[in-house]
Structure formats: structure tokens, C-alpha cells
Coordinates of C-alpha atoms and ligand atoms in Angstrom, one line a residue:
M873 CA 11.7 14.0 -15.3
D874 CA 13.8 16.2 -18.2
K875 CA 14.0 19.5 -19.2
T876 CA 11.0 19.7 -21.5
V877 CA 9.2 19.0 -18.1
T878 CA 11.2 21.8 -15.8
D879 CA 11.0 24.4 -18.8
A880 CA 7.4 23.5 -18.7
V881 CA 7.3 23.9 -15.5
T882 CA 9.3 27.0 -15.3
E883 CA 7.4 28.9 -18.0
A884 CA 3.9 28.0 -15.8
L885 CA 5.4 29.6 -12.7
M886 CA 6.1 32.5 -14.7
S887 CA 3.2 33.2 -16.0
G888 CA 1.6 34.7 -13.1
W889 CA -1.0 31.1 -12.5
I890 CA 0.3 28.4 -10.7
T891 CA -3.2 27.9 -9.1
T892 CA -5.8 26.1 -11.2
G893 CA -5.7 27.7 -14.4
P894 CA -5.1 27.7 -18.2
R895 CA -2.6 25.2 -18.0
T896 CA -5.5 23.3 -16.2
K897 CA -8.4 23.6 -18.0
E898 CA -6.4 22.6 -21.4
F899 CA -5.1 19.1 -19.5
E900 CA -8.2 18.1 -18.9
R901 CA -9.2 18.8 -22.5
Q902 CA -6.2 16.8 -23.7
L903 CA -7.0 14.1 -21.2
S904 CA -11.0 14.0 -22.1
E905 CA -9.8 14.2 -26.3
Y906 CA -7.0 11.1 -25.6
C907 CA -9.2 8.9 -23.8
G908 CA -12.6 9.6 -26.2
V909 CA -14.8 11.2 -23.5
K910 CA -16.6 14.3 -23.3
K911 CA -15.4 15.4 -19.7
S912 CA -12.6 14.8 -17.3
I913 CA -11.8 17.1 -14.5
C914 CA -8.8 17.2 -12.8
L915 CA -7.8 16.9 -9.0
N916 CA -4.8 16.6 -6.7
S917 CA -5.4 12.9 -6.4
W918 CA -7.1 9.8 -7.4
T919 CA -8.0 9.1 -3.8
N920 CA -9.5 12.8 -3.4
A921 CA -11.8 13.2 -6.6
T922 CA -12.7 9.6 -6.1
E923 CA -13.8 10.6 -3.0
L924 CA -14.9 13.9 -4.1
F925 CA -17.4 12.7 -6.7
F926 CA -18.9 9.6 -4.2
R927 CA -19.6 12.4 -2.1
Y928 CA -21.3 13.9 -4.9
W929 CA -23.0 10.7 -6.0
G930 CA -24.7 10.8 -2.7
L931 CA -22.8 7.7 -1.0
G932 CA -23.0 7.2 2.6
P933 CA -24.1 5.7 5.7
G934 CA -26.5 2.5 4.7
D935 CA -25.0 1.7 1.3
E936 CA -22.3 -0.6 -0.2
V937 CA -19.7 -0.6 -2.6
I938 CA -17.8 -3.5 -3.9
L939 CA -14.6 -3.6 -4.6
P940 CA -11.8 -6.5 -4.8
A941 CA -9.7 -7.6 -2.4
Y942 CA -6.6 -7.5 -4.1
T943 CA -5.7 -3.3 -4.4
Y944 CA -3.8 -0.8 -2.9
S945 CA -5.9 0.9 0.5
A946 CA -6.8 3.9 -1.2
T947 CA -9.7 1.7 -2.7
A948 CA -11.0 1.0 0.1
N949 CA -10.6 3.9 2.0
V950 CA -12.7 6.2 0.8
V951 CA -15.6 3.9 0.9
V952 CA -14.9 4.2 4.5
H953 CA -14.3 8.5 4.6
C954 CA -17.9 8.4 3.0
G955 CA -19.4 6.0 5.9
A956 CA -20.6 3.8 3.1
Q957 CA -19.9 0.0 3.9
V958 CA -16.8 -1.7 2.1
V959 CA -17.3 -5.7 0.6
L960 CA -15.4 -7.2 -0.8
V961 CA -14.7 -9.6 -3.5
D962 CA -12.4 -12.2 -4.3
V963 CA -9.8 -11.8 -7.4
D964 CA -8.8 -14.2 -10.4
V965 CA -5.7 -15.4 -11.5
N966 CA -5.1 -11.8 -13.3
G967 CA -5.2 -10.3 -9.5
L968 CA -8.5 -9.2 -11.2
M969 CA -12.2 -8.6 -9.3
D970 CA -13.6 -12.7 -9.8
F971 CA -16.8 -11.9 -11.4
S972 CA -18.5 -15.3 -10.8
K973 CA -17.9 -14.1 -7.2
L974 CA -19.4 -10.6 -7.8
K975 CA -23.5 -11.6 -7.8
A976 CA -23.3 -13.5 -4.8
A977 CA -21.6 -9.5 -3.3
I978 CA -24.9 -7.7 -4.8
T979 CA -27.4 -6.3 -2.3
S980 CA -30.2 -4.3 -2.7
K981 CA -27.7 -1.8 -0.6
T982 CA -25.1 -1.7 -3.3
K983 CA -24.5 2.1 -5.4
I984 CA -20.6 1.1 -6.3
I985 CA -19.1 -1.5 -8.0
M986 CA -15.4 -0.4 -8.3
P987 CA -13.2 -2.7 -10.1
V988 CA -9.5 -2.4 -10.2
D989 CA -7.1 -2.7 -13.5
L990 CA -4.8 -4.2 -11.9
G991 CA -1.2 -3.4 -12.9
G992 CA -2.6 -1.5 -15.9
L993 CA -4.8 -4.7 -17.2
P994 CA -8.6 -3.8 -17.1
V995 CA -11.6 -5.7 -16.0
N996 CA -13.9 -7.3 -18.4
Y997 CA -15.9 -3.9 -18.3
D998 CA -18.9 -5.3 -21.2
E999 CA -19.4 -7.8 -19.2
L1000 CA -19.7 -5.6 -16.1
I1001 CA -21.8 -3.3 -17.5
R1002 CA -24.1 -5.9 -18.7
L1003 CA -24.7 -7.7 -15.3
V1004 CA -25.1 -4.5 -13.8
N1005 CA -28.0 -3.9 -16.8
E1006 CA -29.6 -7.4 -15.7
P1007 CA -33.4 -7.2 -15.4
G1008 CA -32.6 -9.1 -11.8
I1009 CA -29.9 -6.9 -10.5
K1010 CA -31.9 -3.7 -11.5
A1011 CA -34.9 -4.7 -9.9
L1012 CA -32.8 -4.9 -6.8
F1013 CA -31.3 -1.3 -6.7
K1014 CA -32.7 1.5 -5.0
G1015 CA -31.7 4.8 -5.6
N1016 CA -31.2 7.3 -3.0
N1017 CA -31.6 10.5 -4.9
E1018 CA -32.3 12.2 -7.9
M1019 CA -28.8 11.1 -10.1
Q1020 CA -28.7 7.2 -8.6
S1021 CA -32.4 6.9 -10.0
K1022 CA -31.9 8.7 -13.0
L1023 CA -28.6 5.9 -13.5
G1024 CA -31.3 3.1 -12.3
R1025 CA -28.6 0.7 -11.7
I1026 CA -26.1 0.3 -9.7
M1027 CA -22.7 2.5 -11.1
V1028 CA -19.4 0.9 -12.5
F1029 CA -16.6 3.5 -11.2
A1030 CA -13.0 2.2 -12.2
D1031 CA -10.2 2.3 -10.8
A1032 CA -7.9 3.3 -13.4
A1033 CA -5.2 4.5 -11.3
H1034 CA -2.6 2.1 -13.4
S1035 CA -4.3 2.1 -16.5
I1036 CA -4.3 5.0 -18.5
G1037 CA -3.2 4.2 -22.0
A1038 CA -4.9 0.9 -21.7
K1039 CA -7.1 -0.1 -25.0
K1040 CA -9.9 -2.1 -26.0
G1041 CA -9.0 -1.8 -29.9
N1042 CA -9.4 2.2 -30.1
A1043 CA -11.6 2.3 -27.3
M1044 CA -8.8 3.5 -24.2
S1045 CA -9.4 3.0 -20.5
G1046 CA -11.4 5.7 -19.5
A1047 CA -14.2 5.5 -21.6
F1048 CA -14.9 2.2 -20.4
A1049 CA -17.2 2.4 -16.7
D1050 CA -19.4 5.3 -16.1
V1051 CA -16.9 7.4 -14.4
T1052 CA -13.2 6.3 -14.2
G1053 CA -10.0 7.6 -11.8
F1054 CA -6.8 8.0 -13.1
S1055 CA -4.1 8.9 -10.5
F1056 CA -1.0 10.6 -12.0
H1057 CA 0.9 10.1 -8.5
A1058 CA 4.9 10.1 -9.1
V1059 CA 5.4 6.1 -9.3
K1060 CA 2.2 6.3 -12.1
N1061 CA 2.7 5.8 -15.9
L1062 CA 1.7 9.6 -16.2
T1063 CA 2.8 11.3 -13.2
T1064 CA 2.1 15.3 -12.2
G1065 CA 3.8 14.5 -8.9
E1066 CA 0.6 14.0 -7.4
G1067 CA -2.5 14.6 -9.3
G1068 CA -5.7 12.7 -10.4
A1069 CA -8.4 12.8 -12.8
L1070 CA -12.2 11.9 -13.5
L1071 CA -13.3 10.9 -16.8
F1072 CA -17.3 10.8 -17.4
N1073 CA -19.0 8.2 -19.7
L1074 CA -22.6 8.2 -18.4
P1075 CA -25.4 7.6 -19.9
E1076 CA -27.0 10.3 -22.4
A1077 CA -29.6 11.8 -19.5
F1078 CA -26.7 13.2 -17.8
D1079 CA -24.9 16.5 -18.2
V1080 CA -21.8 15.9 -18.1
E1081 CA -20.9 19.4 -18.1
E1082 CA -23.4 20.5 -15.1
I1083 CA -21.2 17.6 -13.6
Y1084 CA -17.9 19.5 -13.8
K1085 CA -19.1 22.8 -12.6
A1086 CA -20.5 20.7 -9.5
L1087 CA -17.3 19.5 -9.3
N1088 CA -15.5 21.7 -9.6
I1089 CA -16.7 23.8 -7.3
K1090 CA -16.7 21.3 -4.2
S1091 CA -13.6 20.9 -4.9
L1092 CA -13.0 24.7 -4.0
H1093 CA -14.4 24.9 -1.0
G1094 CA -18.2 24.7 -2.4
Q1095 CA -17.4 28.8 -3.9
T1096 CA -19.2 29.5 -6.8
K1097 CA -16.4 31.5 -8.2
D1098 CA -12.6 29.9 -9.0
A1099 CA -9.2 31.9 -8.3
F1100 CA -9.8 32.2 -12.5
S1101 CA -13.3 33.5 -13.1
K1102 CA -12.7 35.9 -10.3
T1103 CA -9.7 37.6 -12.4
Q1104 CA -12.9 38.2 -14.8
P1105 CA -13.0 42.8 -14.3
G1106 CA -15.7 43.2 -11.8
A1107 CA -16.2 39.7 -11.0
W1108 CA -15.3 39.4 -7.9
Q1109 CA -18.4 38.6 -6.3
Y1110 CA -19.1 34.7 -4.7
D1111 CA -20.9 32.5 -2.5
I1112 CA -20.5 29.7 -0.5
V1113 CA -23.4 27.2 -1.2
E1114 CA -21.6 24.0 0.6
A1115 CA -19.0 23.2 3.4
G1116 CA -16.5 22.2 0.5
F1117 CA -13.1 20.4 -0.1
K1118 CA -9.8 21.7 -1.3
C1119 CA -8.4 19.4 -3.5
N1120 CA -7.8 21.0 -7.2
M1121 CA -5.0 20.4 -9.4
T1122 CA -2.2 23.4 -9.7
D1123 CA -1.3 24.7 -13.1
I1124 CA 2.3 23.7 -12.4
Q1125 CA 1.3 20.1 -11.8
A1126 CA -1.1 20.4 -15.2
A1127 CA 2.5 22.0 -16.8
I1128 CA 3.8 18.3 -16.0
G1129 CA 0.8 16.5 -16.8
L1130 CA 0.8 18.5 -20.3
V1131 CA 4.4 17.3 -21.2
E1132 CA 4.0 13.6 -20.3
L1133 CA 0.3 13.4 -22.1
A1134 CA 2.2 14.4 -25.0
R1135 CA 4.2 11.8 -25.6
Y1136 CA 2.7 9.4 -23.6
E1137 CA 1.1 7.3 -26.4
S1138 CA 4.3 7.8 -28.8
E1139 CA 6.8 7.4 -26.7
T1140 CA 6.4 6.2 -22.9
L1141 CA 3.8 3.3 -24.0
P1142 CA 5.7 1.6 -26.4
K1143 CA 9.0 2.0 -24.2
R1144 CA 6.9 0.4 -21.4
K1145 CA 5.4 -2.2 -23.3
A1146 CA 9.4 -3.0 -25.0
L1147 CA 10.7 -3.3 -21.7
A1148 CA 7.7 -5.7 -20.2
E1149 CA 7.7 -7.9 -23.5
N1150 CA 11.2 -7.9 -23.1
Y1151 CA 11.1 -9.5 -19.1
L1152 CA 8.8 -12.0 -20.8
K1153 CA 11.5 -12.9 -23.4
L1154 CA 14.0 -13.5 -20.7
L1155 CA 11.8 -15.5 -18.4
K1156 CA 9.5 -17.2 -20.6
D1157 CA 11.1 -20.5 -20.7
K1158 CA 11.9 -20.3 -16.5
S1159 CA 9.8 -23.5 -14.9
W1160 CA 9.6 -21.2 -12.0
A1161 CA 8.4 -18.0 -13.2
I1162 CA 4.5 -17.3 -13.8
L1163 CA 3.9 -14.7 -16.5
P1164 CA 1.7 -12.0 -16.2
A1165 CA -1.3 -11.6 -18.9
F1166 CA -1.2 -8.2 -21.7
M1167 CA -3.7 -9.2 -22.7
N1168 CA -7.6 -9.6 -20.6
G1169 CA -9.4 -10.9 -23.7
D1170 CA -9.8 -7.8 -26.0
Y1171 CA -8.5 -5.5 -23.2
E1172 CA -4.7 -4.7 -23.1
T1173 CA -2.8 -3.3 -20.4
S1174 CA -0.8 -0.3 -20.2
Y1175 CA 2.1 -1.9 -18.7
H1176 CA 2.3 -0.2 -15.4
L1177 CA 3.7 -2.9 -13.5
F1178 CA 5.7 -6.4 -14.4
M1179 CA 3.8 -8.8 -11.5
L1180 CA 5.9 -11.7 -11.6
K1181 CA 4.7 -14.8 -9.7
L1182 CA 7.3 -17.2 -8.4
K1183 CA 5.4 -21.2 -8.9
G1184 CA 5.7 -22.8 -5.9
F1185 CA 6.7 -20.2 -3.2
N1186 CA 5.4 -19.6 -0.3
E1187 CA 5.4 -16.1 1.0
A1188 CA 8.6 -16.3 3.2
M1189 CA 10.2 -17.9 0.5
R1190 CA 9.1 -15.2 -1.6
N1191 CA 10.2 -12.4 0.9
E1192 CA 13.7 -13.7 0.6
V1193 CA 14.0 -13.4 -2.7
I1194 CA 13.2 -9.8 -2.3
S1195 CA 15.9 -9.1 0.3
E1196 CA 18.3 -11.1 -1.5
M1197 CA 17.7 -8.8 -4.8
G1198 CA 17.9 -5.9 -2.4
A1199 CA 21.6 -6.9 -1.1
L1200 CA 22.4 -6.5 -5.1
K1201 CA 20.9 -3.5 -4.8
I1202 CA 18.0 -4.7 -7.3
A1203 CA 14.4 -3.0 -5.7
T1204 CA 11.4 -5.9 -6.3
N1205 CA 8.4 -4.7 -4.7
V1206 CA 5.1 -6.5 -3.6
H1207 CA 1.5 -5.0 -5.0
F1208 CA 0.0 -5.0 -2.7
R1209 CA -1.0 -6.5 0.6
P1210 CA -4.5 -7.5 0.5
L1211 CA -6.8 -5.4 2.3
P1212 CA -8.2 -7.8 5.0
M1213 CA -4.2 -8.8 6.2
L1214 CA -3.9 -5.2 6.6
S1215 CA -4.4 -4.1 10.8
F1216 CA -7.7 -1.5 10.3
Y1217 CA -9.4 -3.9 7.4
E1218 CA -8.7 -6.7 10.1
A1219 CA -10.5 -4.8 12.8
Y1220 CA -12.9 -4.1 10.5
G1221 CA -14.0 -7.4 10.3
L1222 CA -12.7 -8.6 7.0
R1223 CA -10.8 -12.4 7.2
I1224 CA -8.3 -13.2 4.8
A1225 CA -9.6 -16.9 5.0
D1226 CA -12.5 -15.7 3.1
Y1227 CA -10.4 -14.4 0.1
P1228 CA -8.1 -17.6 -1.5
G1229 CA -7.9 -15.8 -4.8
A1230 CA -6.3 -12.9 -3.1
Y1231 CA -3.9 -14.7 -0.5
N1232 CA -2.7 -17.1 -3.5
Y1233 CA -2.0 -14.2 -5.9
Y1234 CA -0.3 -12.2 -3.0
A1235 CA 2.0 -15.0 -1.4
N1236 CA 4.4 -15.7 -4.1
E1237 CA 4.0 -12.0 -6.3
I1238 CA 7.0 -10.1 -6.5
S1239 CA 7.1 -7.0 -9.0
L1240 CA 10.2 -6.2 -11.2
P1241 CA 11.2 -3.0 -11.8
L1242 CA 9.4 -1.3 -14.8
F1243 CA 10.1 1.9 -15.5
Y1244 CA 11.1 4.3 -18.6
D1245 CA 15.0 4.5 -18.3
L1246 CA 15.2 0.5 -17.0
T1247 CA 17.5 -0.9 -20.1
F1248 CA 17.6 -4.3 -21.7
E1249 CA 20.8 -5.1 -19.7
Q1250 CA 19.9 -4.1 -16.4
Q1251 CA 16.8 -6.6 -17.0
E1252 CA 19.5 -9.4 -18.4
F1253 CA 21.5 -9.0 -15.4
L1254 CA 18.5 -8.8 -12.8
V1255 CA 16.9 -12.3 -14.3
K1256 CA 19.9 -14.1 -14.4
S1257 CA 20.5 -13.1 -10.6
L1258 CA 16.9 -13.6 -9.7
T1259 CA 17.1 -17.2 -11.7
E1260 CA 20.1 -18.2 -9.4
I1261 CA 18.5 -16.5 -6.2
V1262 CA 15.4 -18.6 -7.0
K1263 CA 17.2 -21.6 -7.3
K1264 CA 19.0 -21.5 -4.1
I1265 CA 15.8 -21.0 -2.3
Q1266 CA 14.5 -24.0 -3.9
K1267 CA 16.9 -25.8 -3.3
S1268 CA 17.2 -24.6 0.7
Ligands
PLP422 C1 -2.4 4.4 -6.4 C2 -3.0 4.2 -6.2 C3 -4.2 4.9 -5.9 C4 -4.3 6.4 -5.0 O1 -3.5 6.9 -6.1 P1 -3.8 8.3 -5.5 O2 -3.5 9.4 -6.9 O3 -2.0 8.4 -4.9 O4 -4.9 8.9 -4.4 C5 -5.7 4.1 -6.2 N1 -5.9 3.1 -6.1 C6 -5.1 2.0 -6.7 C7 -5.1 0.5 -7.1 C8 -3.5 2.9 -6.7 O5 -2.6 2.1 -6.9

């Protein structure tokens, strides 16, 4: 955060509009434009935005949602909140949902497939959209309501919490799936402190303005008029059409988002890319380093995480590397513990033995620091330290 941000926030605070208002609407407009979609809605987190949409879509008990075994818990938690069943698919060498194992997971109860663009690297959405449109798979699908039947197939919902700015040629993350969820949490590439957005790229038959309106109402208690429209003279009357949620974005958050978005493509992304490429350069000749992919076919990452893997290392050795790096005051991290390894999801009935791809990706993964203010000098020191530590642990 810098003065441009604090100035924008101060301006929002002084404007008289601190909750959802003109800045949120403008942020939504600019986000849609950046991603090349007709409409988006900004809310207070990926988690609440996604749950709101799933409930709007009519997801509930008896339904199944397919997601990768390797992701942050939020991806699965929202499905549990709705009362639907989490169905996991194992991941490939890039930690992305393994499409070769996907068909076997699809049943007549599958309503949504939710891949995760791990570390910012998109899955192959073209392939996924083709798959859900295959006659055999479409024939299995049963819509529970008018919207689901109108789509007439399994929805592809992108967990793009990591991948704003990822591209396929000129097409942007946000325009790959039917609906895409972004996170603007503090650790993400583009932040509003806390925040999230949904981007709509549904087939022509859907009226996105209508969906936007319905989700707005649902995000504000089910109230037919938001604070902004109630300021119009004489327009105080409102109704509550359902027991809705409360997950709107504030104009203070949107003020941060507008600043961050304005410099995202021109400054943030190129800087992150340069840092990630510098890591590659520093690590490319190390025999123990398995380097992350920046491309998945034609899809380019948003350089959110630098997910390094240590060849031949097991979980205990990797943990040792992390603690030795920590002793040097270098914070490294593991993204993520696979879902079946978390108490709740183990009790839910999931077993890590069924997801060897996820376990193998996890066991020797170490995320190196990647943030805007990181310097090439710091990276050099880090890789030098890491090399020494890795060598020492390899010998012991
Ligand atoms: C951060 C994250 C989320 C949740 O985002 P919030 O905005 O914090 O709700 C979901 N999925 C993945 C993969 C994430 O990393």
C-alpha cells in the first residue's frame, strides 16, 4: 500500500459514501471491461460471493460439485454450506484438476464443476467446456430449476482466486468459465483488503443484468432497494423478498480496488512476471529443483505463487527446509494441505490415499516469497540460502 491508495481511501471516506456506492459500481464496470465480460458484481470475499451464487443457482442437498483435491479449504467449504456433496478429483503434475480422471467423477447429480487456477495457472477451460457439452455427459444432466435447465448442462465455475490477469491470447481470466470467482483478499495479486467478485460469461440466453440485480438483492438481506437507490428523493419504500445475506463490498474497499486495478496490467503483473522469471533463471540449473509451469498450453499464469518442488524430498525433509529458512528469517510456505488431510474433510470421509497426485504435489512443495516489493538481490540471497539448506538435508 502506498500514498495513491491512502489518498483514494481518504477521498472515499470524505465523500460521504463509505458503504456500497458509486466507487463499487465503478470498480465493477472497470473489472468487467478489463476481463472482457458483460457484467460483474463485487462482494466482500470470494467465499461469500461463491456461496451466494451457488444458492442463487439452486445448489442444495442431493447435488454434487466436483473440485480438485488440491486447493484451499474455501473451495470445498462453500459447497458444504449449501448442503451439497463435495466430490474430489485428483490433480496433475501442475497441481491442476486432472481432466483424465474427471469423467469418472461425473454423475446425474453433478451440478457444477469448479476447477482451481492454482498459483494463477488456468486449467484448460476450452477442454472443460467441450467436455460438459459432450452429448453423453449432457444427457446425464438433470436441471433442478428453470436456470439449470436453461443451461442444460453442468456449469463450469472457476475458482480464480489466484488468477486475475491470467490470459489466453487476448482473452482474460474471468471470461473462460460460465461464472468466475475472484478473491481480493490481502495476500492475493489484486487486493481490496478483503473482497471478491463474480464475473458472468453465461450463454446469450441468460440476462446478466437480471442476474446482477437478483444477486445484489440477495447480498443485502433480500431488500429490494440498496442504500444507494434509497437516497433518491422520495424513494424510501422497500420490501424484503427473502431472508438474504449480508456480503456487499464497501466503497472504501472499492477505492483500493480502483487504484490497484488501474496499475495492475501495467505495473503489478509485469513486476510479478519479472520476479518469477528471475527465480527461474536462478534455479534452472539446480538438479534438485522442479520448476513451476508458467504456461498451461495456451494459458499463461498470473504469477500469483512461485510453487517450487524439491526433487526427491519427502514431507519431513521439506518441513525441515522450511524451518531452516525460517531461522534465516526467510518466510516460505506450503500451498496447500490437500483437503483430505484436513480434520474436517477426513471426518467427511475423504482419504488422501485416494489422491496420490495431490499428496505428491504437496509433499515436496515449497512456495517462495513473491510480492511486489521483493528485490532481485533478496531473491539471489534466498536461492543461495535455499541451495545450501537443500544440500545439507540431502546429505543427512
Ligand atoms: C484465497 C482463496 C479463496 C478464498 O478467498 P476469500 O476472498 O478469502 O474468501 C478461495 N480459493 C482459493 C484457491 C484461495 O486461495
